[in-house]
Tab-separated table of C-alpha atoms and ligand atoms in Angstrom:
chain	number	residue	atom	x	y	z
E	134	UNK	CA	0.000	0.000	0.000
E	135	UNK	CA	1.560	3.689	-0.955
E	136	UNK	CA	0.849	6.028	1.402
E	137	UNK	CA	-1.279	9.625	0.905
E	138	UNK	CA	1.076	12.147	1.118
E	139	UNK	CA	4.175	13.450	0.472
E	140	UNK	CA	5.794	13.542	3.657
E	141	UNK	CA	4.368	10.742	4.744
E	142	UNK	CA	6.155	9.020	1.400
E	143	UNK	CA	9.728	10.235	2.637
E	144	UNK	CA	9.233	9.087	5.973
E	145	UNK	CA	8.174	5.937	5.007
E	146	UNK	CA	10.937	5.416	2.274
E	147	UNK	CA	13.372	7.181	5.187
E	148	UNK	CA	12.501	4.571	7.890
E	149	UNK	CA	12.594	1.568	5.407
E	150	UNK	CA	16.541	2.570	4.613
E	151	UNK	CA	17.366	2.823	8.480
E	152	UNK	CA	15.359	-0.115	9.343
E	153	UNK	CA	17.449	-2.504	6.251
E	154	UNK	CA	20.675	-1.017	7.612
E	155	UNK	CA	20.162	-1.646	11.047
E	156	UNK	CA	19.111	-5.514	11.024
E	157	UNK	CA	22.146	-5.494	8.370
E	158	UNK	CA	24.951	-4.055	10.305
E	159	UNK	CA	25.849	-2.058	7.489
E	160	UNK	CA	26.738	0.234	9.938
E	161	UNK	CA	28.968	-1.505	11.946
E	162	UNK	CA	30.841	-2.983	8.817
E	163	UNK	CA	31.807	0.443	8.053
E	164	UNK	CA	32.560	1.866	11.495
E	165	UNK	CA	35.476	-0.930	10.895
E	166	UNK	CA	36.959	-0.392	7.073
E	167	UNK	CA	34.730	3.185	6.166
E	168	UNK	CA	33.799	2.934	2.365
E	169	UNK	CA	30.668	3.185	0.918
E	170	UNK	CA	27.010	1.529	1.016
E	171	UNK	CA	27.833	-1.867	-1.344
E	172	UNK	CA	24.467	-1.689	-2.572
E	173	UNK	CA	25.237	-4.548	-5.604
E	174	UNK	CA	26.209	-6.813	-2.681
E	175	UNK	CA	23.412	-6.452	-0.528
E	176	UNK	CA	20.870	-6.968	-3.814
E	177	UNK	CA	22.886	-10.247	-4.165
E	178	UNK	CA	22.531	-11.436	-0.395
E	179	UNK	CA	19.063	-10.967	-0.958
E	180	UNK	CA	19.271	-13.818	-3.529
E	181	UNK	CA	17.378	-10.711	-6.200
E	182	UNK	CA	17.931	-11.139	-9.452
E	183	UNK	CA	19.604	-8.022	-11.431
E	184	UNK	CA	20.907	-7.630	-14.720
E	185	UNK	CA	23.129	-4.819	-16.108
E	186	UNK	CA	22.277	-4.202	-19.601
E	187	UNK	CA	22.002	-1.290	-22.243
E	188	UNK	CA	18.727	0.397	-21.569
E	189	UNK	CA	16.903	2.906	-24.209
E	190	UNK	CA	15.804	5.980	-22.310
E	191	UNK	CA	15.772	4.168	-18.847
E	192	UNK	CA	18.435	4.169	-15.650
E	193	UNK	CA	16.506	0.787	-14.378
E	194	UNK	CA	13.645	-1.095	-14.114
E	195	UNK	CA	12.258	-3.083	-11.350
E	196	UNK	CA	10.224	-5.876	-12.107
E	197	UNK	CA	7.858	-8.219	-10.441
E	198	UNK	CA	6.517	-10.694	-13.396
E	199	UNK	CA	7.050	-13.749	-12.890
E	200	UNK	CA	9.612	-13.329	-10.208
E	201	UNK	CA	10.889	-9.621	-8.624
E	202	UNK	CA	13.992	-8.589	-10.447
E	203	UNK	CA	15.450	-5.355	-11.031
E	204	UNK	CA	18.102	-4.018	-14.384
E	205	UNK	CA	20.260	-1.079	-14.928
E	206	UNK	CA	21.866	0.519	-17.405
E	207	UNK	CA	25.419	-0.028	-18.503
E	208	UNK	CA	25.315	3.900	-20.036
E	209	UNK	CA	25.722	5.497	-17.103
E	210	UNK	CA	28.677	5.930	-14.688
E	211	UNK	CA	28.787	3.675	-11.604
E	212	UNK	CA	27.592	6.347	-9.138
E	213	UNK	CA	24.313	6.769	-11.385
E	214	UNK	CA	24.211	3.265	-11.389
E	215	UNK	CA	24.262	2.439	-7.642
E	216	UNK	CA	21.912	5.528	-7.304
E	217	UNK	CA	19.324	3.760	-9.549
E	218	UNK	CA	20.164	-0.218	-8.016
E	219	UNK	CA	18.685	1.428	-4.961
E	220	UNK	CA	15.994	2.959	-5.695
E	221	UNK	CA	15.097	-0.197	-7.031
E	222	UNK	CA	15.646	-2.286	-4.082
E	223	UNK	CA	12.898	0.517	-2.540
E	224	UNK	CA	10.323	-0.358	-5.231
E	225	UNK	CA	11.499	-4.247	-4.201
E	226	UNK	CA	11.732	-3.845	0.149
E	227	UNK	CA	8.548	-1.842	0.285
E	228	UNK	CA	6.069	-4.328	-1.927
E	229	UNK	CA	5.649	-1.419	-4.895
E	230	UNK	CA	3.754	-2.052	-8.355
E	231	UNK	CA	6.564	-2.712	-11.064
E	232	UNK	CA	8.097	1.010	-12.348
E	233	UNK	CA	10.133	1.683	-15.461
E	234	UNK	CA	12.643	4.481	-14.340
E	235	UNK	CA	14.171	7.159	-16.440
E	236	UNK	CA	16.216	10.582	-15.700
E	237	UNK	CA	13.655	11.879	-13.073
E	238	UNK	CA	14.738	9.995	-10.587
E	239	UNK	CA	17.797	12.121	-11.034
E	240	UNK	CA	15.883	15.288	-11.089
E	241	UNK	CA	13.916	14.861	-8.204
E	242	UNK	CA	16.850	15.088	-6.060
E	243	UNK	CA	16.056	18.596	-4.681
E	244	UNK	CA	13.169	17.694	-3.420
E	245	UNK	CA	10.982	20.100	-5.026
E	246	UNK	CA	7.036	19.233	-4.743
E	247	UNK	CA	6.268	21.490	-8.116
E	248	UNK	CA	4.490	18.885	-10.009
E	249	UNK	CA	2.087	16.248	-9.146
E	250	UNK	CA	3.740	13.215	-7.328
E	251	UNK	CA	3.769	9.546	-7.734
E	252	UNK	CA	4.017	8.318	-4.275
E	253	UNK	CA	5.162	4.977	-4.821
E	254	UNK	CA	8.345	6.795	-6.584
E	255	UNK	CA	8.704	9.509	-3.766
E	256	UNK	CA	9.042	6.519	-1.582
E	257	UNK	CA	11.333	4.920	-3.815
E	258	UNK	CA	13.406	8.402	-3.799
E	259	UNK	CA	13.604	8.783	-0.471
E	260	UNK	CA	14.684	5.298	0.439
E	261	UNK	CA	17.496	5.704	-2.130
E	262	UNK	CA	18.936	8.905	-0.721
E	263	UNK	CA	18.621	6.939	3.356
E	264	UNK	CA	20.342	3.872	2.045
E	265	UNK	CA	22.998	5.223	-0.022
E	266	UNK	CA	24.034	8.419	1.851
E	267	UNK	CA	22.481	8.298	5.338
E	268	UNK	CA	23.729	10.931	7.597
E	269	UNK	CA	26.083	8.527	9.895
E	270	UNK	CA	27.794	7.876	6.620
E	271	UNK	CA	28.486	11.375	5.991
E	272	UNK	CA	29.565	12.102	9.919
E	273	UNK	CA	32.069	8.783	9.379
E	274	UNK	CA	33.360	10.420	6.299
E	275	UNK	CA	33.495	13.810	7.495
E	276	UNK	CA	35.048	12.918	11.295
E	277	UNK	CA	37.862	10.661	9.354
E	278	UNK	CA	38.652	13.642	6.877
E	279	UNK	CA	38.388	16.493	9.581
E	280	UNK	CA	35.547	17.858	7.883
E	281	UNK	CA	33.305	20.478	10.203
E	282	UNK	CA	29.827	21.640	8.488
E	283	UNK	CA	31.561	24.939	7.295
E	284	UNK	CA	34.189	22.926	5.080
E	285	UNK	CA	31.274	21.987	3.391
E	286	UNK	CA	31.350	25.408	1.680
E	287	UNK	CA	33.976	24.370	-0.517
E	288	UNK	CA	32.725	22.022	-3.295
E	289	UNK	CA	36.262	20.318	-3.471
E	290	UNK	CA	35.465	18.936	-0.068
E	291	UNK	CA	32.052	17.895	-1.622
E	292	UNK	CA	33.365	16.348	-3.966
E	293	UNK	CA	36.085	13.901	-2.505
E	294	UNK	CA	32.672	13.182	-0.160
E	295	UNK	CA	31.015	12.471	-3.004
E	296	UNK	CA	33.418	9.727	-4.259
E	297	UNK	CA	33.502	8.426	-0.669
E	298	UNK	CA	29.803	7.627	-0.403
E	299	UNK	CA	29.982	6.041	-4.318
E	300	UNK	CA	27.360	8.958	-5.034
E	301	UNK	CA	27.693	11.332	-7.830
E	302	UNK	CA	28.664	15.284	-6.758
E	303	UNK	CA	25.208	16.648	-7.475
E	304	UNK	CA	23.149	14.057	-5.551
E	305	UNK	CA	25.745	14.685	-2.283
E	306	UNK	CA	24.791	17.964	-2.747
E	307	UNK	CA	21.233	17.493	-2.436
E	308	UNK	CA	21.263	14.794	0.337
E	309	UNK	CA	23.517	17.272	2.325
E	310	UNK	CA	20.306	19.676	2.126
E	311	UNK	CA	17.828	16.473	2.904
E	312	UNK	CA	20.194	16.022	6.085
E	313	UNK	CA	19.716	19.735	6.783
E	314	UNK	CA	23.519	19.890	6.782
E	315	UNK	CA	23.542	23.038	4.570
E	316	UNK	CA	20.921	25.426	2.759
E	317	UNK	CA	19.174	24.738	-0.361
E	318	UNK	CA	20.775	28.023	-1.537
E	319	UNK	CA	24.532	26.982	-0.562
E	320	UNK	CA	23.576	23.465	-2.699
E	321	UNK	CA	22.804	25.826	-5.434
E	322	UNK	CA	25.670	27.688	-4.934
E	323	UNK	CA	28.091	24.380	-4.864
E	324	UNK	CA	26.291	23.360	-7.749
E	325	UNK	CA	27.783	26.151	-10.166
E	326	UNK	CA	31.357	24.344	-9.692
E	327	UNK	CA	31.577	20.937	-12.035
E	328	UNK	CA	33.495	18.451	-11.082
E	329	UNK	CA	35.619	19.074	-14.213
E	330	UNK	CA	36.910	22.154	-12.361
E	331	UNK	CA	37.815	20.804	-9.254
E	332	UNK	CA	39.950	17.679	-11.180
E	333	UNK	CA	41.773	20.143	-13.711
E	334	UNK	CA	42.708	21.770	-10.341
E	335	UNK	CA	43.863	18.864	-8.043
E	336	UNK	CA	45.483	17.239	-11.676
E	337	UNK	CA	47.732	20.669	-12.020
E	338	UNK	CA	49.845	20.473	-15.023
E	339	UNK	CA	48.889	16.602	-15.609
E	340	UNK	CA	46.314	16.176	-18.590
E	341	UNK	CA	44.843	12.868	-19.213
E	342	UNK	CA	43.046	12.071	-22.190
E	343	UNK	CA	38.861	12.760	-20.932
E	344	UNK	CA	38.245	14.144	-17.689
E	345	UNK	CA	35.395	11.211	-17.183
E	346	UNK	CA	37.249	9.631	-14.689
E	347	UNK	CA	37.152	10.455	-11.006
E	348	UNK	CA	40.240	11.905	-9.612
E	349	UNK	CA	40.704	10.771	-5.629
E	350	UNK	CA	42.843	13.320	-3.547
E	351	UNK	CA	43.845	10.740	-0.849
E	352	UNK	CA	46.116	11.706	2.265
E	353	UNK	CA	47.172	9.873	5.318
E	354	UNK	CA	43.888	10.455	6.367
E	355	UNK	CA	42.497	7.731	4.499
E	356	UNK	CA	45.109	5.145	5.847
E	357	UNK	CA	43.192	1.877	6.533
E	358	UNK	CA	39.557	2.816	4.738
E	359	UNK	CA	38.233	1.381	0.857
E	360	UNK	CA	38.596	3.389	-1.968
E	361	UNK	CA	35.705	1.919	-4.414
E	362	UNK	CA	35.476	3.670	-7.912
E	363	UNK	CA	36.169	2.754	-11.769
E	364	UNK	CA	38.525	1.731	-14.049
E	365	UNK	CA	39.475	5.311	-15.438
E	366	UNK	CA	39.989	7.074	-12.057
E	367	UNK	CA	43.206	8.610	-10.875
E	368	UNK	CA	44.625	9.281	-6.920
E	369	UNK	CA	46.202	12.381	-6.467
E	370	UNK	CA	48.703	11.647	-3.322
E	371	UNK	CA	49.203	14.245	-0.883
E	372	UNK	CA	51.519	13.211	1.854
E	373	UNK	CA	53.846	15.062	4.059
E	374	UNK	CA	56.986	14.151	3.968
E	375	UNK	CA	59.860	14.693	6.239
E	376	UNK	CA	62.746	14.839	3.664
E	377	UNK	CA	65.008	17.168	5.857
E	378	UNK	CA	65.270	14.190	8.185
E	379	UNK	CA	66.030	11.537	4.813
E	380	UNK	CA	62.554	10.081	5.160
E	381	UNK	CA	61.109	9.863	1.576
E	382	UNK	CA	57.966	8.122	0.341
E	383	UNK	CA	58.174	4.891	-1.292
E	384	UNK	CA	56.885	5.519	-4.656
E	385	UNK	CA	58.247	1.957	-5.833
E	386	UNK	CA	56.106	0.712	-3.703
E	387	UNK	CA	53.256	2.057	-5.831
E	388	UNK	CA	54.213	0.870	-8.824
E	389	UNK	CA	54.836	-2.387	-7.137
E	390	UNK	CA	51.136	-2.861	-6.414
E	391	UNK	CA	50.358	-1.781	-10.105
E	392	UNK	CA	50.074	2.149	-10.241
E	393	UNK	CA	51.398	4.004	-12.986
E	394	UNK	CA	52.642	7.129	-11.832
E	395	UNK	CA	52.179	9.986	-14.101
E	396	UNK	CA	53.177	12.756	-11.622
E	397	UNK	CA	55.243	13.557	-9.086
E	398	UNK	CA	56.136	16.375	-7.361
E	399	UNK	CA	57.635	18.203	-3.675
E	400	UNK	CA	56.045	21.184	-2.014
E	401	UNK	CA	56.586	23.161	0.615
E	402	UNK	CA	54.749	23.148	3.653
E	403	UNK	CA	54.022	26.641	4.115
E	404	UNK	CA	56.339	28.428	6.645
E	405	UNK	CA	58.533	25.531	8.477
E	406	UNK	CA	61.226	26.960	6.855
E	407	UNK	CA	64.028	25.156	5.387
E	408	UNK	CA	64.524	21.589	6.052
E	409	UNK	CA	60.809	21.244	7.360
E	410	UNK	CA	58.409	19.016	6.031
E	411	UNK	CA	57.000	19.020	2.274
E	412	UNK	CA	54.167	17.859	0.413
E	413	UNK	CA	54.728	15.551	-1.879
E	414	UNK	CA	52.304	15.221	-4.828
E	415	UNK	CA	51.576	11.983	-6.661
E	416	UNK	CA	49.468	11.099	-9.213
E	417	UNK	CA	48.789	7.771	-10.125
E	418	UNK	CA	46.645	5.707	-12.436
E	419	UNK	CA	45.729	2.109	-11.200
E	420	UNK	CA	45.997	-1.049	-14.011
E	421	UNK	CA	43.977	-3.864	-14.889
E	422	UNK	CA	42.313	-5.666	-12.884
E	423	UNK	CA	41.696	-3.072	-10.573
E	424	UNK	CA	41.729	-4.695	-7.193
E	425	UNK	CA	44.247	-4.821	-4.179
E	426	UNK	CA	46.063	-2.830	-1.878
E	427	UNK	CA	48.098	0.133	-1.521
E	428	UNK	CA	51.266	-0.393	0.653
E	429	UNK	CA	53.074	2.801	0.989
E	430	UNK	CA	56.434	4.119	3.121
E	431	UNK	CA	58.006	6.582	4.539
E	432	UNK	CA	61.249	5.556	5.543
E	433	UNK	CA	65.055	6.636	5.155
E	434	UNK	CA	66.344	4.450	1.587
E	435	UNK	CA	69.338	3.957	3.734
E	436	UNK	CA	67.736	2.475	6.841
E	437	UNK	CA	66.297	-1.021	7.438
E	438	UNK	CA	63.583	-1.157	10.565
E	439	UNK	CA	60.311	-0.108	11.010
E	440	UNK	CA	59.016	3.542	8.546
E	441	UNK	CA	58.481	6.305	9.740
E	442	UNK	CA	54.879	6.429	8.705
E	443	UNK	CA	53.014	4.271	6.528
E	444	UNK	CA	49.528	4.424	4.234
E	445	UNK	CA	48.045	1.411	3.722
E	446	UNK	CA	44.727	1.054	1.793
E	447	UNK	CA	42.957	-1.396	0.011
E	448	UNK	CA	40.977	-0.196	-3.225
E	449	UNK	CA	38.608	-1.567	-5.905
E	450	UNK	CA	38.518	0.584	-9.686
E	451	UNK	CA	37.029	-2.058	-11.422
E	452	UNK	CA	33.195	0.136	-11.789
E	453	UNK	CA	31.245	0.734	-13.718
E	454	UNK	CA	28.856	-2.379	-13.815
E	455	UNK	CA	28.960	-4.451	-16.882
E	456	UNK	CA	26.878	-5.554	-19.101
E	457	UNK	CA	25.801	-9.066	-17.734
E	458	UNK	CA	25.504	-9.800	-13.817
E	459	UNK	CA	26.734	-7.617	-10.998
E	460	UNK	CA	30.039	-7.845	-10.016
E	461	UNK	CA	28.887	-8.815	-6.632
E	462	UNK	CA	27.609	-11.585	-8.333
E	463	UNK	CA	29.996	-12.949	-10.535
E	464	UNK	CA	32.229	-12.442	-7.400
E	465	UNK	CA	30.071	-14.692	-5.541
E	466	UNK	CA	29.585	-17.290	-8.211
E	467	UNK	CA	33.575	-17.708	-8.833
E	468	UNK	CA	33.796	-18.637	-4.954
E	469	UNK	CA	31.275	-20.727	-5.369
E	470	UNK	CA	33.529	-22.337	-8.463
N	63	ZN	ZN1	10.874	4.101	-9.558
């Protein structure tokens, strides 16, 4: 049964989300590792059939004829596509009639009640936004990068949240205002940067060949979390290093675990004088397949022991979906195997 109202729709939708994650431990599973929502795993624990394929006109479908099942698009990047897998685990968790889903569900991020509403798709929406980017996701994200609610001013910040939660920049920007963690006129505001701008500017004098891919700005900050994103991504490494003590970063080490680097640069720490710390900048572009970890030191080249520091962090750039089954699912069947 769909409920009468709007706001009745987004509560319901809301409290679905919270409920799912809480008999899940979705939470808890990220307290540990951080990361995002792994919304093509839990559609696979639930044993929910979904198919990626090349859609005309539509994000995703959810289906309920003969069996419930649910497809996505393969033209869209991965963040669309998680974005659309759940809001069609909503139409699936909370019973709904079968719905055919195209751009809108996109465009009725900012939550504007203009036009006439479908319920059952409000619902749907607002389920989405709870399950992909609930607010304790954001406050993880935000307490591990040092984030207060002002630094979300700056729509660099946004954006390297945005990549954290697997979400695209725009609908961060809009759940941020659902969250009422800023104003509907800041989100505006935020929204006048693209994300093209804020890669040319963390990429500096490095130009790859499209600027589709994601670029990461990853510090020691993110020591010990998942990076999750797609095959044409880049990191941008910003770690300080204490070179006027002979401790340099390992970049061997990163080409070790299959990086290519394409930049790499020093910088200086502003005002520690000479012999102080630096920055030092690395760019990097991960290889086929995609998967591992990132093992990297600081350490003096001449010095055996323990480093000095150390970033360790395991990442996955094998998105977007595929045509065929999830890559939950092929995961799961090749264990099986
Ligand atoms: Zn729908």
């Amino acid at each position: 049964m769909v409920t009468a109202t709007y706001e009745a729709a987004v509560r319901v939708g809301t409290m679905e989300a919270a409920r799912f994650h809480q008999r899940n431990e979705l939470r808890a599973q990220i307290a540990k590792r951080g990361g995002n929502i792994d919304i093509f795993g839990v559609i696979q624990s639930l044993d929910l059939p979904l198919l990626v394929r090349p859609l005309q006109g539509l994000l995703g479908a959810y289906l309920s004829d003969p069996v419930p099942g649910i497809l996505i698009t393969t033209q869209r990047p991965l963040a669309i596509q998680r974005f659309t897998a759940c809001h069609e685990l909503g139409h699936y968790l909370l019973k709904h009639q079968p719905s055919l889903d195209d751009e809108n569900i996109l465009r009725r991020m900012p939550l504007t009640r203009a036009q006439p509403q479908d319920f059952q798709e409000v619902e749907a929406d607002s389920f989405a936004v709870g399950f992909m980017m609930p607010v304790w996701l954001i406050q993880w994200h935000a307490a591990r990068q040092g984030w207060k609610v002002d630094d979300f001013n700056q729509p660099a910040n946004v954006y390297q949240l945005s990549l954290r939660l697997g979400a695209s920049y725009e609908a961060t920007c809009w759940s941020l205002v659902r969250h009422r963690l800023i104003s509907m006129v800041l989100a505006r505001r935020l929204l006048e940067t693209q994300p093209r701008e804020l890669k040319v500017a963390l990429l500096g004098d490095y130009r790859p060949q499209d600027y589709r891919g994601d670029v990461w700005l990853l510090t020691e900050r993110d020591a010990d979390t998942r990076i999750e994103g797609s095959r044409n991504d880049l990191f941008v490494l910003k770690l300080k290093e204490h070179s006027g003590g002979g401790y340099l970063w390992d970049i061997d080490q990163l080409k070790a675990s299959g990086f290519a680097i394409v930049r790499d640069g020093r910088e200086a720490v502003d005002d520690d004088g000479i012999g102080g710390p630096v920055s030092r900048w690395v760019t990097a572009a991960p290889s086929e397949p995609g998967t591992g970890s990132l093992s990297l030191d600081e350490r003096r080249p001449w010095e055996d022991g323990p480093p000095l520091s150390r970033l360790q962090l395991d990442f996955d750039m094998t998105g977007p979906e595929e045509e065929g089954l999830s890559r939950a699912e092929r995961r799961r069947l090749l264990q099986a195997a």
